[in-house]
XYZ file of N, CA and C in Angstrom:
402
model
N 80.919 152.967 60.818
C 82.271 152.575 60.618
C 82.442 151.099 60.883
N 81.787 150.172 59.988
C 81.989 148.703 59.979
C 83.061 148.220 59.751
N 84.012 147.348 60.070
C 84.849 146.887 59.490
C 84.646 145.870 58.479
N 84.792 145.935 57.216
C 84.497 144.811 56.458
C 85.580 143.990 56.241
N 85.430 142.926 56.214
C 86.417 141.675 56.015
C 86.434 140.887 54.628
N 87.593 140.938 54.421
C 87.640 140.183 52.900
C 86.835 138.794 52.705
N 86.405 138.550 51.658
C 85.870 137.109 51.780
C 86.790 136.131 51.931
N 88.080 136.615 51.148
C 89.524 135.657 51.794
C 90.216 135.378 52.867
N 89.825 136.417 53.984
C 89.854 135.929 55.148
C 89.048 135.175 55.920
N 87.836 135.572 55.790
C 86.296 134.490 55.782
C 86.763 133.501 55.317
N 87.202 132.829 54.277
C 87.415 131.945 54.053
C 88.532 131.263 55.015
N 89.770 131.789 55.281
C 90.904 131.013 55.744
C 90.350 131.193 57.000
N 89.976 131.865 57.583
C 89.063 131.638 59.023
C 88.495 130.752 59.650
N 87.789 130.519 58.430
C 86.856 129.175 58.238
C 87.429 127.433 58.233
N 88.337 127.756 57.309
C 89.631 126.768 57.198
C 90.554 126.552 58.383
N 90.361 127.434 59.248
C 91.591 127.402 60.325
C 90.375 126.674 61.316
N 89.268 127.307 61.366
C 88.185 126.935 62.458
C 87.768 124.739 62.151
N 87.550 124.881 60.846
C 87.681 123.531 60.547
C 88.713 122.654 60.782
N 90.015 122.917 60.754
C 90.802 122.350 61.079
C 90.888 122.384 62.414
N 90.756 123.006 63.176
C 90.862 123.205 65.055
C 89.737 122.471 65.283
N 88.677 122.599 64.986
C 87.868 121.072 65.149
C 87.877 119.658 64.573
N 88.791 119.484 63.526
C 88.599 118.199 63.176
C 90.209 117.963 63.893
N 91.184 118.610 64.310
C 91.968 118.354 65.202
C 91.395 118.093 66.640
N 90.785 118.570 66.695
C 89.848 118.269 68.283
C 89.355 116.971 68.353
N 88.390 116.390 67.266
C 87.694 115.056 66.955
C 88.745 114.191 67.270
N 90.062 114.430 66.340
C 90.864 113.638 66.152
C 91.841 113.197 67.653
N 92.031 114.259 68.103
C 92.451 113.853 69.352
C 91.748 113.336 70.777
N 90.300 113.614 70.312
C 88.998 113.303 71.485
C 89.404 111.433 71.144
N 89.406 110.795 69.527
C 89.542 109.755 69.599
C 90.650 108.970 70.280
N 91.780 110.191 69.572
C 93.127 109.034 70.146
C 92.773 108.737 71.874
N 92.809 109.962 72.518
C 92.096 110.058 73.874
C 91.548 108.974 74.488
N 90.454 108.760 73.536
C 89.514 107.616 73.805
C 90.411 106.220 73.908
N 90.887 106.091 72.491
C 91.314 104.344 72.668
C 92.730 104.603 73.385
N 93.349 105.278 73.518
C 94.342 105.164 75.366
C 93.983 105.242 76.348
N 92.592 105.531 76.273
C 91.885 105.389 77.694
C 91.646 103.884 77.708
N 91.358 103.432 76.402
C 90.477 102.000 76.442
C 91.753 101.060 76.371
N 92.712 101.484 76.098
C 94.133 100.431 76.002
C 94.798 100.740 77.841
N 94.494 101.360 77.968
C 94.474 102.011 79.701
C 93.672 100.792 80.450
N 93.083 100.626 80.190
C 91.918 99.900 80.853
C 92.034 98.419 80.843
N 92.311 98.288 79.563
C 92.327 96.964 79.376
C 93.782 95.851 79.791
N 95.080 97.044 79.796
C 96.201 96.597 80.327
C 95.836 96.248 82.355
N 95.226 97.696 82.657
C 94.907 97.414 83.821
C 94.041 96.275 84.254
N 93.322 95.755 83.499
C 92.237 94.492 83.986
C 93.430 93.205 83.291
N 94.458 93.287 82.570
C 95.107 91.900 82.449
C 95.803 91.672 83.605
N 96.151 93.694 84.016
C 97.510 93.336 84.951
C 96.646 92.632 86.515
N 95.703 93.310 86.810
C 94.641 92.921 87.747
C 94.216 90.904 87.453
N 93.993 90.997 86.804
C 94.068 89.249 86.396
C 95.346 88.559 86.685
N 96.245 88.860 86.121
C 98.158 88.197 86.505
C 97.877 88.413 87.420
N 97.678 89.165 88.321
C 97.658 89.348 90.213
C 97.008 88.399 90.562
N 96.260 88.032 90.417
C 94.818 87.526 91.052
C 95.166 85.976 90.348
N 96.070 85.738 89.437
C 96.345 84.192 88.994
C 97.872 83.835 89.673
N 98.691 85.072 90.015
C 99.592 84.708 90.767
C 99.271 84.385 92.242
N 98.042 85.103 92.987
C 98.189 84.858 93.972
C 97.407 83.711 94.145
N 96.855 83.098 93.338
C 95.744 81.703 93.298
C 97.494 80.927 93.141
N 98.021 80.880 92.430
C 99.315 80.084 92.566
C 100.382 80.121 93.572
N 100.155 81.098 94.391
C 100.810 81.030 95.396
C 100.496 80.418 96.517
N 98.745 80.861 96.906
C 98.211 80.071 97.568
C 98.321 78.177 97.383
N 98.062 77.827 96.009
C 98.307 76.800 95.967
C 99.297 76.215 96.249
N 100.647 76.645 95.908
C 101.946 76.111 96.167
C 102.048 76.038 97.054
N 101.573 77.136 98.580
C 101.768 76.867 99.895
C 100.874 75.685 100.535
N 100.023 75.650 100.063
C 98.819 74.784 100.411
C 99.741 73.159 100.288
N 100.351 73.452 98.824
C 101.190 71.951 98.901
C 102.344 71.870 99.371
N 102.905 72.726 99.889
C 104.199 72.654 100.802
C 104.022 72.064 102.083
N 102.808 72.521 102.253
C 102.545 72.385 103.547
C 101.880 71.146 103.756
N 100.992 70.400 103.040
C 100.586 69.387 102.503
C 101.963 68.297 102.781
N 102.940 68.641 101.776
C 104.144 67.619 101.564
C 105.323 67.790 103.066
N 105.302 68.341 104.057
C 106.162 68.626 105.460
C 105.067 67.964 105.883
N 103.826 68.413 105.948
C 102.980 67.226 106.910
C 103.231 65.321 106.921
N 103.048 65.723 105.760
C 103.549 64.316 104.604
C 104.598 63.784 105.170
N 105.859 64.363 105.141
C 107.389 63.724 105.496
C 107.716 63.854 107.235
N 106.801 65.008 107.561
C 106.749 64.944 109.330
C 106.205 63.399 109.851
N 105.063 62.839 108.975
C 104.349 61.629 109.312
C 105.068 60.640 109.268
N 105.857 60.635 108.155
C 106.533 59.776 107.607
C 107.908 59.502 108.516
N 108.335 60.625 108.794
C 109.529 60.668 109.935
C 108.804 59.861 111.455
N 107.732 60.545 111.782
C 107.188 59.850 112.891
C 107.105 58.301 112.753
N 106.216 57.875 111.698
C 105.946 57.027 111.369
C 107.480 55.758 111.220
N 108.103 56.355 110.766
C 110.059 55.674 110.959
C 110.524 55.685 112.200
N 110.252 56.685 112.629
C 110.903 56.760 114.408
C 109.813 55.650 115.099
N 109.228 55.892 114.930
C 108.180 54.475 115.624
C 108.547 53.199 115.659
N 108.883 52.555 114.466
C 109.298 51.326 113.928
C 110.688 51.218 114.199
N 111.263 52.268 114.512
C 113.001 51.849 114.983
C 112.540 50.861 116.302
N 112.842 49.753 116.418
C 113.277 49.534 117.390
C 114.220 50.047 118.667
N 113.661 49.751 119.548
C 114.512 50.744 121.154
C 115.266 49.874 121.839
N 116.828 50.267 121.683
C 118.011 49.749 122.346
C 117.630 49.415 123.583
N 118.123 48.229 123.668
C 118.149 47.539 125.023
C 118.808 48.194 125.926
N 118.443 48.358 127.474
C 118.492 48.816 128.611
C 120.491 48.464 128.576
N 120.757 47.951 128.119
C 122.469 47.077 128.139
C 123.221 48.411 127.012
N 122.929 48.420 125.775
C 123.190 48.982 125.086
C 123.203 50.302 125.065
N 122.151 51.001 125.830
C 121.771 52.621 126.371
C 122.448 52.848 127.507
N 123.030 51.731 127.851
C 123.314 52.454 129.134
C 124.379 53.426 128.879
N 125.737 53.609 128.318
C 126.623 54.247 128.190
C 126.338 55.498 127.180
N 125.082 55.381 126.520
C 124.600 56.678 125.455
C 123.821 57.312 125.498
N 123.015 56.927 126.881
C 121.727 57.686 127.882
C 122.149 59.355 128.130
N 123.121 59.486 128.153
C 123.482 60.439 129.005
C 123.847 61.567 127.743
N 124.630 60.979 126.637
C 125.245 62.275 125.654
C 123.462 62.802 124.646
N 123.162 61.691 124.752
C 121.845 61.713 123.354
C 121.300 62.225 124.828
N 120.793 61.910 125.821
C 120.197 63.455 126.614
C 120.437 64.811 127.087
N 121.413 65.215 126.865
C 122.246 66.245 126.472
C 121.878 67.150 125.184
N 122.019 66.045 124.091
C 121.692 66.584 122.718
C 119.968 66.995 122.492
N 119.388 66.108 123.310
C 117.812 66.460 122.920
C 117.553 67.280 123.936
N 118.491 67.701 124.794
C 118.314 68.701 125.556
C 118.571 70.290 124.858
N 119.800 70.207 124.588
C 120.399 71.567 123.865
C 119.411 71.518 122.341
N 118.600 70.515 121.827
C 118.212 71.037 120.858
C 116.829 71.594 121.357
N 116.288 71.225 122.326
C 115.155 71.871 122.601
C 115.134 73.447 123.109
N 116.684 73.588 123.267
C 116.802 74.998 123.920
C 117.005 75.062 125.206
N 117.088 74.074 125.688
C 117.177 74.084 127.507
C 118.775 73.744 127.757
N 119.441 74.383 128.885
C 120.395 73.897 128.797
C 120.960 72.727 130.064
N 121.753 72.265 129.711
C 122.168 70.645 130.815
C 122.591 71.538 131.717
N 122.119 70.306 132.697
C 122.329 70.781 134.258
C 123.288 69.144 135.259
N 123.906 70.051 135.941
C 124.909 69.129 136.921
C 125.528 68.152 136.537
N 125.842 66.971 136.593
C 126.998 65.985 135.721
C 127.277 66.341 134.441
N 125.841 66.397 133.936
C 125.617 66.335 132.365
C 127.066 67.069 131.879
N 126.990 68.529 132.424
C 128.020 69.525 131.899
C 129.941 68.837 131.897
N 130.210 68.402 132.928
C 131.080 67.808 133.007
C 131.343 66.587 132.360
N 130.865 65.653 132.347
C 130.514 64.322 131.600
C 130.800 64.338 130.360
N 130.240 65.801 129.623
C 129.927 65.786 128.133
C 130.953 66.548 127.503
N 131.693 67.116 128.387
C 132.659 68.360 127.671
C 133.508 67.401 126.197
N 133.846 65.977 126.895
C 134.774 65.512 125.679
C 133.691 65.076 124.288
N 132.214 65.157 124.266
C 131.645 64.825 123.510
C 130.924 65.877 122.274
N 131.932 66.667 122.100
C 131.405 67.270 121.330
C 130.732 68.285 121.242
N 129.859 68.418 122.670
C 128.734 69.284 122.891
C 129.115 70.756 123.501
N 128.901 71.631 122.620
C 129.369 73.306 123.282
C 128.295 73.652 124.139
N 129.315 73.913 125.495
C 128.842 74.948 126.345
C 128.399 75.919 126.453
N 127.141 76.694 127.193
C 126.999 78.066 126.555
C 127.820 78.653 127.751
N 128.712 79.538 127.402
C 129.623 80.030 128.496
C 129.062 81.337 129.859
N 127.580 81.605 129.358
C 127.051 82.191 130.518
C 127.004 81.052 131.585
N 126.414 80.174 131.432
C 126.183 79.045 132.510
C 127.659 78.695 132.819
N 128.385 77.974 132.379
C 129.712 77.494 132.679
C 130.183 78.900 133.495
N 129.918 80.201 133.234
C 130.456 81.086 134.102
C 130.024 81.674 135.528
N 128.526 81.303 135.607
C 127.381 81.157 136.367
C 128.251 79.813 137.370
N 128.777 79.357 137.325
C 128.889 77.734 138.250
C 130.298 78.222 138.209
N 131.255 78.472 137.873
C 132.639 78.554 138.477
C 131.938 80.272 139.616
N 131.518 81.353 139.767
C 131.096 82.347 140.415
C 130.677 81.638 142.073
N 129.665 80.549 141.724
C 128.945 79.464 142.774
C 130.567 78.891 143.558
C-alpha cells in the first residue's frame, strides 16, 4: 500500500523546495552585507571617538598652555609695577590687607574688622558674632 504521488506534486514540491533555498541564499547575503555595513559604521564611529578625543586632549593641552602663558604674563606685569612709596601706602596698607586677606580665605582679625566696615568689605557674620559673645 504505497502511496504514489503525482508527478505534479513532485514537481511543485520541488519548486517550493527551490525557492526556500534560494530564499535562504538570498537572505544569508543580505545578512552578510548588514553585518559588513555593521562593522564598518562601528570602526568610523570608533575612529570619530578616538579623533575627538585626540582633539580634546589637544585643546586642553592648549588651554592650559595659554593660562600658563597669561599667569606669566600677569606675574611678569605685577613685577614691573613699581611699589608705592612707604608715604603713599601708608593710609592703603591696611584696606588692600584686608582684601588679600578675605581673598585668600582667611578672615581679618582685630582693628582690621572695625577699621574696614566703611570700606566696602563684608563681614562674615559668624566671626562678627563670635566677638560681640567675647
Amino acid at each position: 500500500m504505497a502511496t504514489r504521488t503525482s508527478p505534479n506534486t513532485l514537481r511543485a514540491s520541488e519548486k517550493v523546495e527551490e525557492r526556500l533555498h534560494q530564499s535562504s541564499v538570498d537572505y544569508s547575503k543580505k545578512m552578510g552585507v548588514l553585518a559588513q555595513q555593521l562593522d564598518e559604521l562601528q570602526q568610523e564611529g570608533q575612529q570619530r571617538y578616538e579623533a575627538l578625543q585626540i582633539e580634546a586632549a589637544r585643546r586642553h593641552e592648549t588651554m592650559q598652555q595659554e593660562s600658563a602663558c597669561q599667569h606669566e604674563q600677569l606675574l611678569k606685569l605685577f613685577a614691573t609695577q613699581p611699589q608705592p612709596s612707604s608715604s603713599e601706602s601708608a593710609g592703603k596698607s591696611t584696606a588692600s590687607n584686608v582684601t588679600l586677606t578675605i581673598r585668600e580665605g582667611k578672615q581679618p582679625t582685630g582693628n582690621h574688622q572695625v577699621h574696614d566696615r566703611g570700606n566696602g568689605i563684608l563681614l562674615n557674620p559668624c566671626r562678627t558674632q563670635e566677638r560681640v559673645e567675647e
